Short mmCIF file of C-alpha atoms in Angstrom, two decimals:
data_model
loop_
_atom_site.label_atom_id
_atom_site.label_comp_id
_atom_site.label_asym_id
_atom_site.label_seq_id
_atom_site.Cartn_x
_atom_site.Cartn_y
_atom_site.Cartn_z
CA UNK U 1 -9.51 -92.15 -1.43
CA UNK U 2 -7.94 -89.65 0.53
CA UNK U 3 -9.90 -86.81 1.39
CA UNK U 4 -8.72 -83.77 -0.51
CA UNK U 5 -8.32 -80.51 1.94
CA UNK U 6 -9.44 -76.98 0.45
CA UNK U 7 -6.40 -74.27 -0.17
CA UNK U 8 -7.26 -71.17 1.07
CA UNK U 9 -7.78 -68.27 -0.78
CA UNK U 10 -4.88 -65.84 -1.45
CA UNK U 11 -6.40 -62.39 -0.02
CA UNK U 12 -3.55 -60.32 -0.20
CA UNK U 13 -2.73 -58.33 -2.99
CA UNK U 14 0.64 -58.10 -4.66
CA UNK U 15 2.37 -55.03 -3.03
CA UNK U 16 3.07 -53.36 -6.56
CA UNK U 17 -0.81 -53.12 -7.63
CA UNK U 18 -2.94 -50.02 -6.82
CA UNK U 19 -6.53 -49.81 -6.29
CA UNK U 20 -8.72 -48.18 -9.20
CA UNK U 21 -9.30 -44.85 -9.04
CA UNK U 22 -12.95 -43.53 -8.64
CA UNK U 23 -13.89 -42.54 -11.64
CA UNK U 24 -15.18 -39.40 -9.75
CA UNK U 25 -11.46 -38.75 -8.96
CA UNK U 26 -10.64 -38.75 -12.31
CA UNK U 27 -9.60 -35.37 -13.97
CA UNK U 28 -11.91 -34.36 -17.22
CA UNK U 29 -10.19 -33.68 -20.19
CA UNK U 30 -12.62 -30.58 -21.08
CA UNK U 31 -13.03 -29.41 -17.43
CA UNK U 32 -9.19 -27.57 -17.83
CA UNK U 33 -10.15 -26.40 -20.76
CA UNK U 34 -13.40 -24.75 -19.85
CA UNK U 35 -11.62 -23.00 -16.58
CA UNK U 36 -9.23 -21.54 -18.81
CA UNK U 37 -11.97 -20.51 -20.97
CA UNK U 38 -13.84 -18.79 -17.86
CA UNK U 39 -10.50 -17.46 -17.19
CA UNK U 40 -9.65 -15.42 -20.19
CA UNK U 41 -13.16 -14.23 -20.63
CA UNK U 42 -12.85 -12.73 -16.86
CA UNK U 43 -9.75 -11.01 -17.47
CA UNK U 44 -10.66 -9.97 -20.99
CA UNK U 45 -14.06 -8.19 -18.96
CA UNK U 46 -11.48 -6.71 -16.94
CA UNK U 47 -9.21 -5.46 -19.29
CA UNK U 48 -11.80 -3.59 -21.36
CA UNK U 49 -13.45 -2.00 -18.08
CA UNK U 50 -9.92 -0.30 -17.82
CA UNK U 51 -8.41 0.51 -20.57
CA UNK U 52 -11.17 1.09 -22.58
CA UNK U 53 -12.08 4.33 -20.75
CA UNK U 54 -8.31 5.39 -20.39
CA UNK U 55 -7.87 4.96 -24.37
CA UNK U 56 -11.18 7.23 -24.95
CA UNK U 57 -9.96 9.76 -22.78
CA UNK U 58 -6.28 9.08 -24.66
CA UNK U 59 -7.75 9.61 -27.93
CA UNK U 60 -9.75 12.76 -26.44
CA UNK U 61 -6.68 14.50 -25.59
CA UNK U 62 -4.81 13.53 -29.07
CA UNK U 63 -8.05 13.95 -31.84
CA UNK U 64 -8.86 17.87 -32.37
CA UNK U 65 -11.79 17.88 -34.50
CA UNK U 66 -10.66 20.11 -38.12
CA UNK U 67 -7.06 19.39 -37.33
CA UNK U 68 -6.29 15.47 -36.43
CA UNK U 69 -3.99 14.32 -34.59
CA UNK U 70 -2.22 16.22 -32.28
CA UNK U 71 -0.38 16.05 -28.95
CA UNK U 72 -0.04 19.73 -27.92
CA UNK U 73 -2.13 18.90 -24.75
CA UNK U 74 1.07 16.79 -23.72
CA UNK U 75 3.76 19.37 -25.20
CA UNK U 76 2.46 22.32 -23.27
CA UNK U 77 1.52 20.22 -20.34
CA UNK U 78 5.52 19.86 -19.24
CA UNK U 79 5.40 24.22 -19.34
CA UNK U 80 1.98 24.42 -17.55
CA UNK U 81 2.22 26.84 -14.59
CA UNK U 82 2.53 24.50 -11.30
CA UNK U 83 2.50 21.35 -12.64
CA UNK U 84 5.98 20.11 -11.87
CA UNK U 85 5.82 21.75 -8.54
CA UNK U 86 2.62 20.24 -7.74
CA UNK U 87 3.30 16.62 -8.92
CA UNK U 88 6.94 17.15 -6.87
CA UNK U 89 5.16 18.09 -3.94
CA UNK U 90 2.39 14.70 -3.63
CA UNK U 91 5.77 13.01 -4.34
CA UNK U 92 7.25 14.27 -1.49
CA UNK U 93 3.90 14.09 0.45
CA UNK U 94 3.65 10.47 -0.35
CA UNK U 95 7.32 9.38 0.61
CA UNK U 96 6.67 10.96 4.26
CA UNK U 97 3.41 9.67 5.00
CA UNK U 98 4.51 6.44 4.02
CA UNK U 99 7.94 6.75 6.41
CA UNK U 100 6.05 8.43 8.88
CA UNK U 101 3.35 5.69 8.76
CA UNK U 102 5.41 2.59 9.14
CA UNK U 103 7.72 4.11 11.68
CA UNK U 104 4.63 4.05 13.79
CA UNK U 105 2.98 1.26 13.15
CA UNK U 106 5.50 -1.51 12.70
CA UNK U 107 7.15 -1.21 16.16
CA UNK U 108 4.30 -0.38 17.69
CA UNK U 109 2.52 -4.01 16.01
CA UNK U 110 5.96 -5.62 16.37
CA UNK U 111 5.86 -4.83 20.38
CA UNK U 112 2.29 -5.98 20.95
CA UNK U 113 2.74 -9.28 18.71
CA UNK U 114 6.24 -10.28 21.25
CA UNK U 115 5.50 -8.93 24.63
CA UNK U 116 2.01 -8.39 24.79
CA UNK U 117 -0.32 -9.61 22.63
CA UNK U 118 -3.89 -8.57 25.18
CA UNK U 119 -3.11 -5.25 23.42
CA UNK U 120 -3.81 -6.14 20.22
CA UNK U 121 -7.32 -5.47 20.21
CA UNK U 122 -6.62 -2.20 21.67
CA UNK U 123 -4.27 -1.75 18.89
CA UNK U 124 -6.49 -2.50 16.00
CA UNK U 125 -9.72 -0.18 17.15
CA UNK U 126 -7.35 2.90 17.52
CA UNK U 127 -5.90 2.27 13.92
CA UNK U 128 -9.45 1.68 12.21
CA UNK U 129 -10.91 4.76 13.98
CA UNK U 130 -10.35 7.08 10.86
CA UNK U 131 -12.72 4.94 8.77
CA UNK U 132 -15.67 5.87 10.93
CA UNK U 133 -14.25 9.87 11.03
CA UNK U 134 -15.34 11.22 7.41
CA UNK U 135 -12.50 12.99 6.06
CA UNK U 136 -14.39 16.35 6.02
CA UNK U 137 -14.84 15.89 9.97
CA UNK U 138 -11.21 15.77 10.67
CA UNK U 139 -10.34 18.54 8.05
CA UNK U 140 -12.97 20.62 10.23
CA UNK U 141 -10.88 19.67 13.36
CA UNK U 142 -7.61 20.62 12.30
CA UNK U 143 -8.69 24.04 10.69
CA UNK U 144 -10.33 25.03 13.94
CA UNK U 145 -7.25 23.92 15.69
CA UNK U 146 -4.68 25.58 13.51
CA UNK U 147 -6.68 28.62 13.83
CA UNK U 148 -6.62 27.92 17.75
CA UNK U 149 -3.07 28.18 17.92
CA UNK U 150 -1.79 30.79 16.68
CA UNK U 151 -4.60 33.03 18.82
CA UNK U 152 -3.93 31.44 22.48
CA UNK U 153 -0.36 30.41 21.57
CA UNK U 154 1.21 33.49 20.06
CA UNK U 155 3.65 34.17 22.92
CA UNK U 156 5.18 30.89 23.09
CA UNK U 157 7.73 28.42 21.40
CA UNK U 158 4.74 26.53 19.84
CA UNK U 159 3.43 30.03 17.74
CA UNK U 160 6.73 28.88 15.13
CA UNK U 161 5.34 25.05 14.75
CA UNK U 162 1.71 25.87 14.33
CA UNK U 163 3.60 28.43 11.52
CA UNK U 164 5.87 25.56 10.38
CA UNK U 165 3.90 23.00 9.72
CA UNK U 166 1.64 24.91 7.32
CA UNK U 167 4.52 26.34 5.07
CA UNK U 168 2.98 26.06 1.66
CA UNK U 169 6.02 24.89 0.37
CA UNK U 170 6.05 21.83 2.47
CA UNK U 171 2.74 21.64 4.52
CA UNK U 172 3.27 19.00 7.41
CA UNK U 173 -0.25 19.13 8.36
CA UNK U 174 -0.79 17.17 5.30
CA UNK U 175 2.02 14.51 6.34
CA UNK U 176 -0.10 13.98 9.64
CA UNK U 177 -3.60 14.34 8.29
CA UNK U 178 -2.87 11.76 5.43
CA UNK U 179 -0.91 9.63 8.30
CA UNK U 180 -3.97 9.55 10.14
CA UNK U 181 -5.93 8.71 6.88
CA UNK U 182 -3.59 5.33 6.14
CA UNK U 183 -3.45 4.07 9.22
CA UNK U 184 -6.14 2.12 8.21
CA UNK U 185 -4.43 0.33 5.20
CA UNK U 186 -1.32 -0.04 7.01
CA UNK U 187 -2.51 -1.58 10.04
CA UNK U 188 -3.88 -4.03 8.14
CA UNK U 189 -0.91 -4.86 5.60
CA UNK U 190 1.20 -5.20 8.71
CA UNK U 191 -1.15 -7.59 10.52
CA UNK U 192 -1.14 -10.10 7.76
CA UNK U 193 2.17 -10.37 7.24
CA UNK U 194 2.71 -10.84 11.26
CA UNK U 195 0.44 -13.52 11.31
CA UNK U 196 2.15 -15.35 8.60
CA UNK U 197 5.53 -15.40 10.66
CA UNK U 198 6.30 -17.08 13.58
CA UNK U 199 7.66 -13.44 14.96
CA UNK U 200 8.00 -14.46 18.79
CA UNK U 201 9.65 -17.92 18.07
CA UNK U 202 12.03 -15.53 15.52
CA UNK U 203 12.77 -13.10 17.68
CA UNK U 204 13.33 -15.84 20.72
CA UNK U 205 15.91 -17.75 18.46
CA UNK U 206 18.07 -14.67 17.20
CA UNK U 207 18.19 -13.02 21.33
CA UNK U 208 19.37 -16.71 22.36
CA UNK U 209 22.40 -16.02 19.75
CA UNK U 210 23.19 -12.67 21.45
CA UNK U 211 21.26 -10.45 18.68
CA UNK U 212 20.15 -6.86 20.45
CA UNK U 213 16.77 -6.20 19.57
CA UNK U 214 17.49 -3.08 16.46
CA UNK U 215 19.22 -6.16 14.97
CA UNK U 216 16.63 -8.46 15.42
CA UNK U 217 13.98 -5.75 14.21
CA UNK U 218 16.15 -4.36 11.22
CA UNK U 219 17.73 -7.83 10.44
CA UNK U 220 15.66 -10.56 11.20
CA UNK U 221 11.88 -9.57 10.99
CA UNK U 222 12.11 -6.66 7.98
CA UNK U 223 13.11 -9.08 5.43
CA UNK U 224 10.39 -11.24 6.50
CA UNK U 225 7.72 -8.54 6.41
CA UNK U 226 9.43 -6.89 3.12
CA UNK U 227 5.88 -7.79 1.35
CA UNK U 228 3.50 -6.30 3.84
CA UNK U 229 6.16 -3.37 4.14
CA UNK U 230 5.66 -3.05 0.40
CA UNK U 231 1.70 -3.24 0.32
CA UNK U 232 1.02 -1.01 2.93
CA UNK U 233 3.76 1.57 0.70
CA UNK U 234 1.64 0.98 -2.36
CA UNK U 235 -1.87 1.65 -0.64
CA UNK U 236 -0.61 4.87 0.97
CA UNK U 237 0.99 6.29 -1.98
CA UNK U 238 -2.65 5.63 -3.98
CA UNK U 239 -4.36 7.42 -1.34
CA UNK U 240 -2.11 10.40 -1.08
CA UNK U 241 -2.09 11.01 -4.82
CA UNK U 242 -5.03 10.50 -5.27
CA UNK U 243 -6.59 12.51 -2.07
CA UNK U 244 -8.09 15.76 -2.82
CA UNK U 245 -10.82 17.04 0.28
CA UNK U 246 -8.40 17.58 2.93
CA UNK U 247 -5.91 19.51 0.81
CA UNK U 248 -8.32 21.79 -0.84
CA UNK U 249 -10.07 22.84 1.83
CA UNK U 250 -6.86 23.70 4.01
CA UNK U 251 -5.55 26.25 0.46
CA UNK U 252 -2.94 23.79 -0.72
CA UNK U 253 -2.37 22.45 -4.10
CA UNK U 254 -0.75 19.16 -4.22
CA UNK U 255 -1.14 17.26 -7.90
CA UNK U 256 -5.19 16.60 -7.27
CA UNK U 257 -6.07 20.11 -6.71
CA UNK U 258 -4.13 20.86 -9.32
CA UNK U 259 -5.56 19.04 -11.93
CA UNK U 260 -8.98 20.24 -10.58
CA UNK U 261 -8.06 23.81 -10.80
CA UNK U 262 -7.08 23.74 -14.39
CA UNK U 263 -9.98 21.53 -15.62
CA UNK U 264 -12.16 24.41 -16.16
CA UNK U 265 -10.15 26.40 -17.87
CA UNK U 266 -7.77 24.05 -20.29
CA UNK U 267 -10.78 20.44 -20.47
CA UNK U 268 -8.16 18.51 -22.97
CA UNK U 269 -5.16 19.77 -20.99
CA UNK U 270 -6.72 18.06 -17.65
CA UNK U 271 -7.77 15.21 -19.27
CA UNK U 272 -4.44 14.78 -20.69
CA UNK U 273 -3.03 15.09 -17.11
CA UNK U 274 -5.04 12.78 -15.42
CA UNK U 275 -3.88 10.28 -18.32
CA UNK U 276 -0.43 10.94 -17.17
CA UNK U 277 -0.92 10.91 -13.91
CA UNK U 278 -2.57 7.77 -14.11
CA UNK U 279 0.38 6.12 -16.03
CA UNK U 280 2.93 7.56 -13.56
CA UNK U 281 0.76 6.05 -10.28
CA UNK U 282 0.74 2.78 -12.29
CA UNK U 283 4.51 2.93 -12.73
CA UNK U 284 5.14 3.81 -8.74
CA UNK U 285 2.58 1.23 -7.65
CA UNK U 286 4.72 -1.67 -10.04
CA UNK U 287 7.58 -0.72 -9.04
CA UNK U 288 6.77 -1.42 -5.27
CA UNK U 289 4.81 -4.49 -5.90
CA UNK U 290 8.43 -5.33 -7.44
CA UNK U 291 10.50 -4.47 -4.35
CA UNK U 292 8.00 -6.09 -2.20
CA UNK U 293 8.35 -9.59 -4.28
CA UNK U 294 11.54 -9.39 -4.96
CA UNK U 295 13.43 -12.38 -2.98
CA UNK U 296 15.31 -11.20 0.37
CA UNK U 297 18.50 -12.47 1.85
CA UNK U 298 18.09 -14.09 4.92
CA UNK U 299 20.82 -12.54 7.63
CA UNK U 300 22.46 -14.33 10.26
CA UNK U 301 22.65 -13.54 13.56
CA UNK U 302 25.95 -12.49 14.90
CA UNK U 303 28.01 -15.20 16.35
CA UNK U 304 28.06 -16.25 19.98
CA UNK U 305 31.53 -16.83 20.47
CA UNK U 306 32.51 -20.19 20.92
CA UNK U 307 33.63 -21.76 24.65
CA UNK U 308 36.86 -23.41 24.43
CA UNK U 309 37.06 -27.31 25.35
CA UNK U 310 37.53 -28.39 28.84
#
């Protein structure tokens, strides 16, 4: 008989099977389920702690106990002495500080983040100094120094600034004091977006096509930083409408000292405008998060023109 010789196993598998999933892999039907459970019940927590308190203080300004419902707190509001001057001037307060804001921090964090980034350090302690200054420490500063000025400088050019910038119309000390205060905020909006771009590779690639740098600043790293740009807008234009130490205690009345100066006097009226102010912050605030999300349009760099064949 001739001796029969064993086949060898067949170890490989067929190319088109997969292995078995662990069943620890294995997604759980109710585990989905229960998350979006967790979920609603968070933002349902959430919801209430907001709006619950705005619709008491609603219904406080529209219930009038003996006569029902009525919304003369919001009729005569519109015709209340200084309250469209007041909410016009934060607005305009708001829009400056914010210019005035990012026109000195962007360049200055675009500069250290290209040519030298050993300053960045430097950069970010002088921006988050005003958190460790209490705002009623630098209000005490600039009174004593606009009270300085006009004493010591009273024969000079600068007697007309120190005299500008406190026109009660417009007060620029404001613009600078509430600069000083969102530094902060902005410094940080700005550095997260940077880090998230590539900003010296993009800057490097749009000079080698002949770009200037105010074209690669306004054309190639705005659009990129359009969301940053847009949160650091939205924090400073919460802080300046809603800021009320500094401007009270320098005599002017922007929209917060406003609303505290009539809430003795008129309690629905006041209540009634901080429900409005509320809803017209809101309404600013989405509209920003808006521009800041909306999709941007990438711009080319200007054309190198083109060397002719040999």
């Amino acid at each position: 008989m001739a001796a029969m010789t064993p086949t060898a196993p067949d170890t490989e598998a067929p190319a088109h099977t997969a292995a078995p999933r662990p069943a620890a892999a294995r997604p759980r039907p109710g585990g989905r389920r229960r998350t979006g459970i967790w979920r609603g019940a968070v933002l349902a927590l959430a919801g209430a702690y907001f709006l619950v308190p705005l619709l008491a203080s609603f219904v406080f300004t529209v219930h009038v106990p003996g006569q029902g419902i009525t919304f003369e707190a919001y009729t005569e509001l519109l015709s209340a002495d200084g309250f469209t001057e007041s909410l016009l001037l934060s607005l305009g307060l708001a829009a400056a500080t914010i210019v005035l804001s990012l026109l000195l921090a962007v360049p200055a964090l675009i500069a250290v983040r290209v040519g030298s980034p050993r300053l960045r350090p430097v950069v970010e302690i002088m921006c988050m100094l005003p958190l460790v200054v209490p705002p009623i420490a630098l209000v005490t500063g600039i009174t004593t120094v606009l009270r300085w000025g006009p004493e010591h400088l009273s024969r000079t050019p600068l007697y007309q600034t120190f005299l500008a910038v406190q026109d009660e119309r417009f007060p620029l000390v404001l613009v600078l004091a509430y600069t000083v205060l969102a530094l902060p905020f902005v410094y940080r909006s700005l550095d997260a977006g940077l880090r998230a771009v590539d900003v010296p590779t993009l800057a490097e690639a749009a000079r080698s096509c002949g770009a200037s740098w105010p074209y690669v600043v306004l054309r190639v790293l705005l659009p990129n930083l359009r969301a940053s740009i847009a949160g650091a807008a939205f924090l400073t234009l919460a802080l300046v409408l809603g800021e009320f130490t500094i401007a009270s205690l320098l005599g002017f009345q922007p929209f917060a000292v406003w609303i505290v100066s009539i809430s003795g006097a008129q309690a629905r009226m006041s209540v009634a405008v901080s429900v409005l102010s509320l809803l017209i912050t809101w309404l600013l605030l989405l509209a920003l998060s808006r521009a800041g999300t909306a999709p941007a349009t990438a711009a080319a760099a200007p054309a190198t023109p083109s060397r002719k064949e040999s």
